[in-house]
Coordinates of C-alpha atoms in Angstrom, one line a residue:
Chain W
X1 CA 198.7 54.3 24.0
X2 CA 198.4 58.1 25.1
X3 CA 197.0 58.5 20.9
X4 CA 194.2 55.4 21.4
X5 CA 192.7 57.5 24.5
X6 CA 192.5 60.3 22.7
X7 CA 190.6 59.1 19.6
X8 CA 188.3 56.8 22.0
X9 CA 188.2 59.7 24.4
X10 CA 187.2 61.7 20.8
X11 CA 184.8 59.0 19.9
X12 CA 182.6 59.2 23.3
X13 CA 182.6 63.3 23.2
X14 CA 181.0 62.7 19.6
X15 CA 178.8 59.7 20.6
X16 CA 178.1 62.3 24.1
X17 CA 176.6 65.2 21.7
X18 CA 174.8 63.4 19.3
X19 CA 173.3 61.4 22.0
X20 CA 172.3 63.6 24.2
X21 CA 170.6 65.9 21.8
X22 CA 168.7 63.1 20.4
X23 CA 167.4 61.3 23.1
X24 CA 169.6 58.3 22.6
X25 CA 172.3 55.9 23.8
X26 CA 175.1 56.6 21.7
X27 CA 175.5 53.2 21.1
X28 CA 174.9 53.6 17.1
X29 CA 178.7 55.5 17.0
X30 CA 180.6 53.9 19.4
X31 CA 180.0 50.2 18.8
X32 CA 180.8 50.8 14.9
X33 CA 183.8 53.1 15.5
X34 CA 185.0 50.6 18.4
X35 CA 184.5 47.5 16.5
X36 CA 185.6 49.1 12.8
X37 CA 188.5 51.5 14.0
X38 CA 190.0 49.3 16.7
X39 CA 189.0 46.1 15.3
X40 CA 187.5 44.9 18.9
X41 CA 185.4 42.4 20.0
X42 CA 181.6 42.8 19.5
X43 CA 181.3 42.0 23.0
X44 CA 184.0 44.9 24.4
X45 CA 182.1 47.7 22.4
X46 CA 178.7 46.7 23.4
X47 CA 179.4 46.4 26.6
X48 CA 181.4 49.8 26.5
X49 CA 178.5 51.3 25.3
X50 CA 175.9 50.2 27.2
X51 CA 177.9 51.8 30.4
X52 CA 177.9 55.2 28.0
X53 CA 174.0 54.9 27.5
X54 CA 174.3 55.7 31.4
X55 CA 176.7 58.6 31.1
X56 CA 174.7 60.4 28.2
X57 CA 172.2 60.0 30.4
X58 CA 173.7 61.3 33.6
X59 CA 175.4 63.9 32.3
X60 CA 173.1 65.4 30.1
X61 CA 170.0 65.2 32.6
X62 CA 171.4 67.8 35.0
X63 CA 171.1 70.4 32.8
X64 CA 167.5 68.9 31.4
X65 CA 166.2 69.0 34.8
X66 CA 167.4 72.4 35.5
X67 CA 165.5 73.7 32.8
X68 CA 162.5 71.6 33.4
X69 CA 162.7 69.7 29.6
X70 CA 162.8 66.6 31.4
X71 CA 158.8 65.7 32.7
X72 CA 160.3 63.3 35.4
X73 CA 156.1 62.3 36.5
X74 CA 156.5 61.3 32.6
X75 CA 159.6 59.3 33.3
X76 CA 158.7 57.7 36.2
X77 CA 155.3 56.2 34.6
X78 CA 156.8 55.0 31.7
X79 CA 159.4 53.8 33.2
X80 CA 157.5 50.8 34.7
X81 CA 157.2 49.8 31.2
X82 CA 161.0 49.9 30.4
X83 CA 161.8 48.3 33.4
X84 CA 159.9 45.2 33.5
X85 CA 159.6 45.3 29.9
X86 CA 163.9 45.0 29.7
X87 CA 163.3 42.6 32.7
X88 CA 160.9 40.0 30.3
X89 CA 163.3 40.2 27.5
X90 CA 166.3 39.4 29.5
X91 CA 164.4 36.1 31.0
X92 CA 162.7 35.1 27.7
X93 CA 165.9 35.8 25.7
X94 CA 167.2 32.2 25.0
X95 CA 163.5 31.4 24.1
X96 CA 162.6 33.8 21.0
X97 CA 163.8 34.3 17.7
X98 CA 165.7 37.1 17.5
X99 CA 165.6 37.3 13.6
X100 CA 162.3 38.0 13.4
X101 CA 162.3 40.5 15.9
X102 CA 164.8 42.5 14.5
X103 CA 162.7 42.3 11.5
X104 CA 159.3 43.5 13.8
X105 CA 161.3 46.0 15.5
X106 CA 162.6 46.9 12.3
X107 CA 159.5 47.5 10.8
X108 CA 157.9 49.3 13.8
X109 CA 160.8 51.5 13.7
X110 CA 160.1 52.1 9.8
X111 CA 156.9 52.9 10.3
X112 CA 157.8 55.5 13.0
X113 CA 160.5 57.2 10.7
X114 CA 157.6 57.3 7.7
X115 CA 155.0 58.8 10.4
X116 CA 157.5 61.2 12.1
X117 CA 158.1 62.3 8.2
X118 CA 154.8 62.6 7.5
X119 CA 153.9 64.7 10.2
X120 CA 157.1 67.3 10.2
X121 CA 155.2 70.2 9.0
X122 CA 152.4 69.9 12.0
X123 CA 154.3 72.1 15.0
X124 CA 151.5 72.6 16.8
X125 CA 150.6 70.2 19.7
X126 CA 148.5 72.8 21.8
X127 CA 144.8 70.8 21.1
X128 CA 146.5 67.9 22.7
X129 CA 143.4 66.9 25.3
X130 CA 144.9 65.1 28.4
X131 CA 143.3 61.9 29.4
X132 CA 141.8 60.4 32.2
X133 CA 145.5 58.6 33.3
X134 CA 147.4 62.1 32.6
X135 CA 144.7 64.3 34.6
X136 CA 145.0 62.3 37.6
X137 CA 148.4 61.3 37.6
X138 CA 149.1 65.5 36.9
X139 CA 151.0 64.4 33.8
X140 CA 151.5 68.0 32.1
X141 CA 154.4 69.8 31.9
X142 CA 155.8 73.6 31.4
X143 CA 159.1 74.8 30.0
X144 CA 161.3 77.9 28.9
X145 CA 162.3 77.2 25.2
X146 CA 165.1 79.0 25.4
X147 CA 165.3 78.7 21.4
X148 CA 161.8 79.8 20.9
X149 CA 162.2 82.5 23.8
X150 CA 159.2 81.7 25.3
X151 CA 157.4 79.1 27.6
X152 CA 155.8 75.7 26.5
X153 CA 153.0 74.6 28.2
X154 CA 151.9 71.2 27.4
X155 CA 149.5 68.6 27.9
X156 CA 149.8 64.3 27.8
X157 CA 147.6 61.9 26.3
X158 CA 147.5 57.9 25.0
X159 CA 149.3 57.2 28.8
X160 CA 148.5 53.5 28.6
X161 CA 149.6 52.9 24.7
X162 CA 152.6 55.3 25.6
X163 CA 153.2 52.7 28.5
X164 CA 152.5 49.4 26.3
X165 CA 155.2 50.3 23.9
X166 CA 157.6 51.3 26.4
X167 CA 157.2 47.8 28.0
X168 CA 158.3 46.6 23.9
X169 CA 160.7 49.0 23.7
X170 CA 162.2 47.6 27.1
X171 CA 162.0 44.3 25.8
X172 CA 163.4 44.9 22.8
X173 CA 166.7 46.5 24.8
X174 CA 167.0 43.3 27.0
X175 CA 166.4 41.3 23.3
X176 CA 168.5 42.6 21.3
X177 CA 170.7 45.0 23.0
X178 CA 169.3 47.9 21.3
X179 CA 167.0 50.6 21.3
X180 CA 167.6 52.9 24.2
X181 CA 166.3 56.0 23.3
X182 CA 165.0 55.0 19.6
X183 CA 161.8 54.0 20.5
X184 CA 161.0 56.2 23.5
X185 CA 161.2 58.9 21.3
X186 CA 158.6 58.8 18.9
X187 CA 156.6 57.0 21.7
X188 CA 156.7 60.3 23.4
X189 CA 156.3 62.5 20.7
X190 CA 154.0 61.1 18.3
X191 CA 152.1 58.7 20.5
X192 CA 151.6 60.7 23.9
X193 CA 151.7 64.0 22.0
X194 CA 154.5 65.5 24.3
X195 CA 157.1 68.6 22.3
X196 CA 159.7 66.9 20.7
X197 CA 162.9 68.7 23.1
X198 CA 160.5 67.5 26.2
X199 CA 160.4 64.0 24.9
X200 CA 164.0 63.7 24.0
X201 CA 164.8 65.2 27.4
X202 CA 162.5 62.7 29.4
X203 CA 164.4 59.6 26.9
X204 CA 167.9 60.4 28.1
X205 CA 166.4 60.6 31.4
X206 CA 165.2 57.2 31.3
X207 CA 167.8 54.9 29.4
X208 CA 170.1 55.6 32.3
X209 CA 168.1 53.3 34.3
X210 CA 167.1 50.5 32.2
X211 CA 171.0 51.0 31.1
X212 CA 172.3 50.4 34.5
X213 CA 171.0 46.8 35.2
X214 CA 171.8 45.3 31.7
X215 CA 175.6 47.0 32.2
X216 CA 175.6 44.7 35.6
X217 CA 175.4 41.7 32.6
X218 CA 178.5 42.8 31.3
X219 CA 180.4 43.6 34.4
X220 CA 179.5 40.7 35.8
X221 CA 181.0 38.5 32.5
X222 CA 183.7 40.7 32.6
X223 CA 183.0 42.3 29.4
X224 CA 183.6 45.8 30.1
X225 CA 187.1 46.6 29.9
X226 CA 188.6 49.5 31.6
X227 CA 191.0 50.9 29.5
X228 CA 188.7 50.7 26.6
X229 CA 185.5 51.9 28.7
X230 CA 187.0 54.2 30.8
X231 CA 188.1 56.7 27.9
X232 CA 185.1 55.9 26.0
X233 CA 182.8 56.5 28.9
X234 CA 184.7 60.0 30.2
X235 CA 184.3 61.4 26.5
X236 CA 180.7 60.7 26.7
X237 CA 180.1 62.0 30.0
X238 CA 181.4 65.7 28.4
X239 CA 180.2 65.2 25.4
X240 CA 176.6 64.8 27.2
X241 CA 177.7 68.0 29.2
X242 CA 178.0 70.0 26.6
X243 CA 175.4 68.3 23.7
X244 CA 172.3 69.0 26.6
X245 CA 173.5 73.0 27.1
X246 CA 173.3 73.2 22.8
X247 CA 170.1 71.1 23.1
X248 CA 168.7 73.8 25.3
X249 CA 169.5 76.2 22.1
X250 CA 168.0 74.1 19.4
X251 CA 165.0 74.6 17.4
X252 CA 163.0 71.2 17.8
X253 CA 162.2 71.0 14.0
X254 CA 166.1 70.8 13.4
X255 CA 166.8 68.1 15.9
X256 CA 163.5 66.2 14.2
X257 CA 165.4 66.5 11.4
X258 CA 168.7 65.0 12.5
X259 CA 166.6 62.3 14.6
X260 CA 164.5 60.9 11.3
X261 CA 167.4 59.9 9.3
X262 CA 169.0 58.3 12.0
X263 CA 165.8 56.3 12.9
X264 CA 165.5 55.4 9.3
X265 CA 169.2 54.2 9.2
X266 CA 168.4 52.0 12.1
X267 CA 165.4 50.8 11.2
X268 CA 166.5 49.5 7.6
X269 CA 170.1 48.3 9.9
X270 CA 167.4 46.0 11.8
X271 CA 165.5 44.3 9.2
X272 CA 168.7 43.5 7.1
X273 CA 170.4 42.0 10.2
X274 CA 166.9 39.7 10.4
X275 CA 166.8 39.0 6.6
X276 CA 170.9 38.2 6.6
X277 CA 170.2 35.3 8.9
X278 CA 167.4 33.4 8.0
Chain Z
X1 CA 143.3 74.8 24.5
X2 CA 145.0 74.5 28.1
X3 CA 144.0 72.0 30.5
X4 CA 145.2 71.6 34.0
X5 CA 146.3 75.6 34.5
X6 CA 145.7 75.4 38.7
X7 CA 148.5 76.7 40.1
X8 CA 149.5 73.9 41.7
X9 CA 151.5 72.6 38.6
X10 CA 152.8 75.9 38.3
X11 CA 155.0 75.8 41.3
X12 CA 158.1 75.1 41.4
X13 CA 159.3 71.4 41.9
X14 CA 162.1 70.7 43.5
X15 CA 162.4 66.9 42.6
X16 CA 164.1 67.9 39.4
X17 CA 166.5 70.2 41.4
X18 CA 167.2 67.2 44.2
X19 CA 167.4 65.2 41.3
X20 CA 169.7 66.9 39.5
X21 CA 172.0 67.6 42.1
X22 CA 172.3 63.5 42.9
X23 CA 173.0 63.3 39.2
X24 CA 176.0 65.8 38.9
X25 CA 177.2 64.6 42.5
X26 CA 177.8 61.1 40.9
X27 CA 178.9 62.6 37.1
X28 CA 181.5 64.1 38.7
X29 CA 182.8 61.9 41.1
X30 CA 182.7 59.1 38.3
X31 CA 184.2 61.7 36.0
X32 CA 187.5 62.3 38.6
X33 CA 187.7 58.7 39.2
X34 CA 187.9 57.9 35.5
X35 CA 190.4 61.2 34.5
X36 CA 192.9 59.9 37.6
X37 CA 192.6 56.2 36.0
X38 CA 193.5 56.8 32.8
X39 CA 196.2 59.7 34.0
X40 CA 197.9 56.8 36.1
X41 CA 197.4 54.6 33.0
X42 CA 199.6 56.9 31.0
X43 CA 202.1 57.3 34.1
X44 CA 202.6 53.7 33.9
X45 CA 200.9 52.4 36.9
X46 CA 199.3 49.8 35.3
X47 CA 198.1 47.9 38.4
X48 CA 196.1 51.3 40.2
X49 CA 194.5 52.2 36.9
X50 CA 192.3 49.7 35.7
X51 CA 190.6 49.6 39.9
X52 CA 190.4 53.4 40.0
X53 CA 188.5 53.1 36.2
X54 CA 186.1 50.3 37.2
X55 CA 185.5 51.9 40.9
X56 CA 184.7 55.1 38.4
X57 CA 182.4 53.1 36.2
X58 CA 181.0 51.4 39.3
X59 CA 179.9 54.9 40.5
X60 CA 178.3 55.7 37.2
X61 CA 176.3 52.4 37.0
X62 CA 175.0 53.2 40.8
X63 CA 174.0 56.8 40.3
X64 CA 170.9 56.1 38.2
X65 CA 169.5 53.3 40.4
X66 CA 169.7 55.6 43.7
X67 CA 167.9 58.4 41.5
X68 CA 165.0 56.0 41.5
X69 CA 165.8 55.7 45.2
X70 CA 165.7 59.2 45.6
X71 CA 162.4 60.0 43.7
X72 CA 160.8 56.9 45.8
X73 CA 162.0 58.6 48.9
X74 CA 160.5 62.8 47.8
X75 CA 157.2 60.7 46.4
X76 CA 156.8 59.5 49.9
X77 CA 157.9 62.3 51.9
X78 CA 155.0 64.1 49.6
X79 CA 152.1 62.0 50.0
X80 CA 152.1 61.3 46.2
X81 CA 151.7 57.4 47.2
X82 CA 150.9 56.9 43.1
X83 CA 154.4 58.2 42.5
X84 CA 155.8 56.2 44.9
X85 CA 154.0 53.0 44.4
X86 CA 155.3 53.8 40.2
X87 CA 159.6 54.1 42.0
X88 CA 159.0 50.9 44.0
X89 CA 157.7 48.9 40.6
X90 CA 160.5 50.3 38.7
X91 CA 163.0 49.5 41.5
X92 CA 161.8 46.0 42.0
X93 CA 162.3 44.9 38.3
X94 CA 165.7 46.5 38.2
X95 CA 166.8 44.7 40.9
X96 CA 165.1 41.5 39.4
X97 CA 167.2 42.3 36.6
X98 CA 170.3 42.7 38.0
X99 CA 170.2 39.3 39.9
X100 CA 168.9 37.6 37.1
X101 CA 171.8 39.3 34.9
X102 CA 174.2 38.4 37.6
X103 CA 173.2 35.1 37.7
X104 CA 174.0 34.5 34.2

């Protein structure tokens, strides 16, 4: 028993980094090591996941919002998307088709991973021009790169697109039970024209919340089992710890580059779960 | 070019340090809760470890919802009735959600 903690223990830590360097959930290690490893239900590691979506975002965000990465005005706006956006899907769930969604989502995601390629070379985001949403609303942010050794100043734009696809993104969370960070990402980054470490910041911020009501699903249909969770869920919590302090560290070009395979790996994941089914 | 240099956004703003002071308040206590559970767990008190585990898990799933709280609560406090009006929208469809998701 003591030897299954440790390698789920093991499993959040790693799922803990990754996840809160990238912006994400997490959920793309632990429900394939849970489900492949352990041989557990689908339901157990999803649900065990989606409680560690809220500890990569908890314990990575104190750090974050110490050193100002996270743009909480940014968060709070887009955050009405996620939120009633996660809300929609939940109610409209039983009414859609969930193949071709994965297969949309898939291909959105695609497209993402092609543009985020496509632009790698392009650091600079300093002509960004605010507009009228993100003058008002005082959307701009400032923060010590601590890997650059000097201090961003940046500006946001596309507000309401950035909000629009936060409201799919959201939906497509309550849908499919996927997508916490992987959307709000590139949103962030290519969309709104936010620095890559300020967008992946403001994501872990914000899965925590959209997160925390789809986990009261689970609890409530008694999916989320302690003794698997509770491991699972303390790794993750250090793992966040200590993956937001080497965030801090990181060049942004090299976390683009871990982040585009990833969201290339999902995005071809997606559409062959919506071919497989038809 | 730079946009939006008054000094205003320069200062400092202590949401994020209220905020993230709530956040590693309910990290930790979750984090204790959860490293006692599964300590028990391997001391064999199987009945005490899974409640101490879900009460720590419990904490977790809380800790984000009252951060919306607390932003609602500074937006207010500072007049920023956009802000607030964006927490109170957020907090309404999580709570929406949550009885919905309880419901089944």
């Amino acid at each position: 028993m003591v030897t299954t903690f440790i390698i789920i223990f093991a499993i959040g830590v790693v799922a803990g980094v990754i996840g809160s360097i990238l912006g994400l959930g997490g959920g793309i290690i632990i429900v394939p090591a849970l489900t492949l490893i352990f041989d557990m239900p689908m339901r157990t590691a999803v649900a065990a996941s989606t409680v560690s979506i809220i500890a990569t975002s908890t314990g990575a965000a104190v750090a974050f919002l110490r050193d100002r990465l996270t743009n909480t005005r940014v968060a709070i706006w887009l955050e009405m998307g996620t939120a009633t956006g996660a809300l929609t899907g939940a109610l409209v769930a039983a009414l859609v088709n969930q193949r071709v969604l994965f297969i949309l989502f898939g291909l959105l995601l695609a497209y993402s991973a092609y543009n985020m390629f496509r632009t790698r070379k392009e650091h600079s985001k300093s002509e960004v021009v605010p507009d009228a949403i993100s003058r008002r609303l005082r959307l701009g942010g400032s923060y010590f790169d601590k890997a650059l050794g000097h201090r961003v100043d940046y500006q946001v734009t596309r507000t309401l697109p950035g909000l629009i696809i936060m409201y799919f993104s959201g939906a497509a969370a309550g849908l499919l039970g996927i997508g916490a960070g992987i959307f709000k990402v590139p949103a962030m980054d290519q969309v709104m024209g936010m620095p890559f470490k300020a967008s992946s910041a403001t994501s872990n911020f914000m899965i925590g919340v959209t997160a925390a009501s789809g986990a009261v699903v689970y609890f409530a249909r008694g999916d989320v089992k302690p003794l698997v969770a509770g491991p699972v869920v303390l790794g993750v919590l250090l793992g966040a710890i200590l993956g937001a302090r080497l965030m801090l560290r990181m060049k942004a070009g090299k976390i683009r580059l871990f982040f585009m395979p990833i969201l290339a790996y999902t995005a071809l994941e997606m559409i062959y779960k919506g071919v497989k089914w038809w | 070019m730079v946009v939006g240099n008054d000094p205003e956004e320069k200062a400092v703003h202590p949401i994020e340090l209220v905020l993230a002071r709530l956040l590693r308040l309910g990290s930790l206590a979750a984090a204790a809760l959860l490293a006692v559970g599964i300590a028990v767990m391997v001391l064999g008190q199987t009945e005490l470890a899974p409640k101490l585990i879900t009460a720590g898990l419990l904490v977790l799933l809380g800790t984000p919802v009252l951060r919306v709280v607390a932003a609602a609560i500074i937006f207010v406090k500072e007049r920023d009735w956009h802000f607030a009006l964006f927490s109170l929208v957020v907090l309404c469809a999580v709570a929406a959600g949550i009885y919905f998701g309880k419901r089944g």
